[in-house]
CSV table of N, CA and C in Angstrom, one decimal:
chain,number,residue,atom,x,y,z
A,1,UNK,N,-95.7,-6.6,-22.2
A,1,UNK,CA,-96.3,-5.2,-22.4
A,1,UNK,C,-95.8,-4.7,-23.6
A,2,UNK,N,-96.7,-4.1,-24.5
A,2,UNK,CA,-96.3,-3.5,-25.7
A,2,UNK,C,-96.2,-2.1,-25.4
A,3,UNK,N,-95.7,-1.4,-26.6
A,3,UNK,CA,-95.3,0.0,-26.6
A,3,UNK,C,-96.6,0.9,-26.4
A,4,UNK,N,-96.5,1.8,-25.5
A,4,UNK,CA,-97.6,2.7,-25.3
A,4,UNK,C,-97.2,4.2,-25.2
A,5,UNK,N,-98.0,5.1,-25.5
A,5,UNK,CA,-97.9,6.4,-25.2
A,5,UNK,C,-99.1,7.0,-24.4
A,6,UNK,N,-98.7,7.9,-23.4
A,6,UNK,CA,-99.6,8.4,-22.5
A,6,UNK,C,-99.7,9.9,-22.5
A,7,UNK,N,-100.8,10.5,-22.4
A,7,UNK,CA,-101.0,12.0,-22.4
A,7,UNK,C,-101.2,12.5,-21.0
A,8,UNK,N,-100.6,13.4,-20.8
A,8,UNK,CA,-100.7,14.0,-19.3
A,8,UNK,C,-101.4,15.4,-19.4
A,9,UNK,N,-102.6,15.6,-18.6
A,9,UNK,CA,-103.2,16.9,-18.5
A,9,UNK,C,-103.1,17.4,-17.0
A,10,UNK,N,-103.2,18.6,-16.9
A,10,UNK,CA,-103.3,19.3,-15.5
A,10,UNK,C,-104.8,19.8,-15.3
A,11,UNK,N,-105.2,19.3,-14.2
A,11,UNK,CA,-106.7,19.9,-13.7
A,11,UNK,C,-106.6,20.5,-12.3
A,12,UNK,N,-107.6,21.4,-12.0
A,12,UNK,CA,-107.7,21.9,-10.7
A,12,UNK,C,-109.1,21.4,-10.3
A,13,UNK,N,-109.0,20.7,-9.3
A,13,UNK,CA,-110.4,20.2,-8.4
A,13,UNK,C,-110.5,21.3,-7.3
A,14,UNK,N,-111.9,21.3,-6.9
A,14,UNK,CA,-112.3,22.2,-5.8
A,14,UNK,C,-113.1,21.6,-4.9
A,15,UNK,N,-113.2,22.0,-3.8
A,15,UNK,CA,-114.2,21.4,-2.6
A,15,UNK,C,-114.3,22.3,-1.5
A,16,UNK,N,-115.3,22.4,-1.0
A,16,UNK,CA,-115.7,23.3,0.2
A,16,UNK,C,-115.1,22.3,1.5
A,17,UNK,N,-115.0,21.1,1.2
A,17,UNK,CA,-114.6,20.1,2.5
A,17,UNK,C,-113.2,20.0,2.9
A,18,UNK,N,-112.4,19.6,1.6
A,18,UNK,CA,-111.1,19.2,1.9
A,18,UNK,C,-110.2,19.1,0.7
A,19,UNK,N,-108.9,19.0,1.0
A,19,UNK,CA,-108.1,18.9,-0.2
A,19,UNK,C,-108.1,17.5,-1.1
A,20,UNK,N,-108.5,16.5,-0.1
A,20,UNK,CA,-108.7,15.1,-0.7
A,20,UNK,C,-109.9,15.2,-1.6
A,21,UNK,N,-110.9,15.8,-1.1
A,21,UNK,CA,-112.3,15.7,-1.9
A,21,UNK,C,-112.0,16.6,-3.2
A,22,UNK,N,-111.3,17.5,-2.9
A,22,UNK,CA,-110.9,18.4,-4.3
A,22,UNK,C,-110.3,17.7,-5.5
A,23,UNK,N,-109.3,16.8,-4.9
A,23,UNK,CA,-108.4,15.7,-5.8
A,23,UNK,C,-109.4,14.8,-6.4
A,24,UNK,N,-110.2,14.2,-5.4
A,24,UNK,CA,-111.2,13.3,-6.0
A,24,UNK,C,-112.1,13.8,-7.1
A,25,UNK,N,-112.7,15.1,-6.9
A,25,UNK,CA,-113.5,15.8,-7.8
A,25,UNK,C,-112.7,16.0,-9.3
A,26,UNK,N,-111.6,16.4,-9.2
A,26,UNK,CA,-110.8,16.4,-10.4
A,26,UNK,C,-110.8,15.2,-11.2
A,27,UNK,N,-110.5,14.1,-10.4
A,27,UNK,CA,-110.3,12.9,-11.2
A,27,UNK,C,-111.7,12.3,-11.5
A,28,UNK,N,-112.7,12.2,-10.8
A,28,UNK,CA,-113.9,11.7,-11.3
A,28,UNK,C,-114.6,12.6,-12.3
A,29,UNK,N,-114.3,13.9,-12.3
A,29,UNK,CA,-114.9,14.6,-13.5
A,29,UNK,C,-114.2,14.3,-14.7
A,30,UNK,N,-112.9,14.0,-14.7
A,30,UNK,CA,-112.2,13.6,-15.8
A,30,UNK,C,-112.5,12.2,-16.2
A,31,UNK,N,-112.8,11.5,-15.3
A,31,UNK,CA,-113.3,10.1,-15.7
A,31,UNK,C,-114.5,10.0,-16.4
A,32,UNK,N,-115.2,11.0,-16.5
A,32,UNK,CA,-116.6,11.0,-17.3
A,32,UNK,C,-116.3,11.0,-18.9
A,33,UNK,N,-115.4,11.6,-19.0
A,33,UNK,CA,-115.2,11.7,-20.7
A,33,UNK,C,-113.8,11.4,-21.2
A,34,UNK,N,-112.8,10.9,-20.1
A,34,UNK,CA,-111.5,10.3,-20.6
A,34,UNK,C,-111.5,8.8,-20.3
A,35,UNK,N,-110.9,8.0,-21.2
A,35,UNK,CA,-110.9,6.7,-20.8
A,35,UNK,C,-109.5,6.2,-20.6
A,36,UNK,N,-109.4,5.1,-19.8
A,36,UNK,CA,-108.1,4.4,-19.6
A,36,UNK,C,-107.3,5.6,-18.8
A,37,UNK,N,-107.8,6.1,-17.6
A,37,UNK,CA,-106.9,7.0,-16.7
A,37,UNK,C,-105.8,6.0,-16.2
A,38,UNK,N,-104.8,6.5,-15.8
A,38,UNK,CA,-103.9,5.7,-15.3
A,38,UNK,C,-103.2,6.3,-13.9
A,39,UNK,N,-102.5,7.5,-13.8
A,39,UNK,CA,-102.0,7.9,-12.7
A,39,UNK,C,-102.5,9.4,-12.5
A,40,UNK,N,-102.7,9.6,-11.3
A,40,UNK,CA,-103.0,11.0,-10.9
A,40,UNK,C,-102.0,11.4,-9.8
A,41,UNK,N,-101.4,12.7,-10.1
A,41,UNK,CA,-100.5,13.1,-9.1
A,41,UNK,C,-100.9,14.6,-8.4
A,42,UNK,N,-100.9,14.7,-7.3
A,42,UNK,CA,-101.1,16.0,-6.8
A,42,UNK,C,-99.9,17.0,-6.7
A,43,UNK,N,-99.9,17.9,-7.5
A,43,UNK,CA,-98.7,18.8,-7.6
A,43,UNK,C,-98.8,20.1,-6.9
A,44,UNK,N,-100.0,20.4,-6.5
A,44,UNK,CA,-100.0,21.7,-5.7
A,44,UNK,C,-101.2,21.6,-4.8
A,45,UNK,N,-101.3,22.1,-3.6
A,45,UNK,CA,-102.4,22.2,-2.9
A,45,UNK,C,-102.5,23.9,-2.4
A,46,UNK,N,-103.8,24.3,-2.6
A,46,UNK,CA,-104.0,25.7,-2.2
A,46,UNK,C,-105.5,26.0,-1.6
A,47,UNK,N,-105.6,27.0,-1.1
A,47,UNK,CA,-107.1,27.3,-0.8
A,47,UNK,C,-107.5,28.7,-1.0
A,48,UNK,N,-108.8,28.9,-1.0
A,48,UNK,CA,-109.3,30.5,-1.2
A,48,UNK,C,-109.6,30.9,0.4
A,49,UNK,N,-109.6,32.2,0.4
A,49,UNK,CA,-109.8,32.7,1.8
A,49,UNK,C,-110.8,33.9,1.8
A,50,UNK,N,-111.9,33.9,2.4
A,50,UNK,CA,-113.0,34.8,2.3
A,50,UNK,C,-113.2,35.3,3.8
A,51,UNK,N,-113.1,36.6,4.1
A,51,UNK,CA,-113.3,37.1,5.4
A,51,UNK,C,-112.4,36.5,6.5
A,52,UNK,N,-111.4,36.0,6.2
A,52,UNK,CA,-110.2,35.5,7.1
A,52,UNK,C,-110.5,34.1,7.4
A,53,UNK,N,-111.3,33.5,6.6
A,53,UNK,CA,-111.5,32.0,6.9
A,53,UNK,C,-111.4,31.1,5.5
A,54,UNK,N,-111.1,30.0,5.5
A,54,UNK,CA,-110.9,29.1,4.3
A,54,UNK,C,-112.3,29.0,3.8
A,55,UNK,N,-112.4,29.3,2.5
A,55,UNK,CA,-113.7,29.3,1.8
A,55,UNK,C,-113.8,27.9,0.9
A,56,UNK,N,-112.5,27.6,0.3
A,56,UNK,CA,-112.6,26.4,-0.4
A,56,UNK,C,-111.2,25.9,-0.6
A,57,UNK,N,-111.1,24.6,-0.7
A,57,UNK,CA,-109.8,23.9,-1.0
A,57,UNK,C,-109.6,23.6,-2.6
A,58,UNK,N,-108.2,23.6,-3.0
A,58,UNK,CA,-108.1,23.4,-4.5
A,58,UNK,C,-106.7,22.5,-4.7
A,59,UNK,N,-107.1,21.6,-5.4
A,59,UNK,CA,-105.8,20.7,-5.6
A,59,UNK,C,-105.7,20.7,-7.1
A,60,UNK,N,-104.3,20.9,-7.3
A,60,UNK,CA,-103.8,20.8,-8.8
A,60,UNK,C,-103.2,19.5,-9.1
A,61,UNK,N,-104.0,19.0,-10.0
A,61,UNK,CA,-103.7,17.3,-10.2
A,61,UNK,C,-103.2,17.2,-11.7
A,62,UNK,N,-102.0,16.4,-11.9
A,62,UNK,CA,-101.6,16.1,-13.2
A,62,UNK,C,-102.3,14.6,-13.4
A,63,UNK,N,-102.8,14.2,-14.6
A,63,UNK,CA,-103.4,13.0,-14.7
A,63,UNK,C,-103.0,12.5,-16.1
A,64,UNK,N,-102.8,11.2,-16.0
A,64,UNK,CA,-102.2,10.6,-17.4
A,64,UNK,C,-103.3,9.7,-17.8
A,65,UNK,N,-103.3,9.4,-19.2
A,65,UNK,CA,-104.3,8.4,-19.7
A,65,UNK,C,-103.7,7.9,-21.0
A,66,UNK,N,-104.1,6.8,-21.5
A,66,UNK,CA,-103.4,6.1,-22.6
A,66,UNK,C,-104.0,6.9,-23.8
A,67,UNK,N,-102.8,7.3,-24.6
A,67,UNK,CA,-103.2,8.0,-25.7
A,67,UNK,C,-103.5,6.9,-27.1
A,68,UNK,N,-104.6,7.1,-27.6
A,68,UNK,CA,-104.9,6.3,-28.5
A,68,UNK,C,-104.8,7.0,-30.0
A,69,UNK,N,-104.1,6.1,-30.7
A,69,UNK,CA,-103.9,6.7,-32.2
A,69,UNK,C,-104.8,6.2,-33.0
A,70,UNK,N,-105.2,6.7,-34.2
A,70,UNK,CA,-106.3,6.3,-35.1
A,70,UNK,C,-105.8,5.2,-36.0
């Protein structure tokens, strides 16, 4: 394997259903514009609360992809 460089970004995905779906939303949305996605790591989970009930789930995800140089 040759030498490679990877860029790491942080995203927050949301879902009304679950943290899993929130993380999947972050990755699938990034996959629409980024190529060669490699690793996704969930770094934080939280939720928003409205009227004493959970209204949405949020997953903070770091995502790496291969950095291409010109």
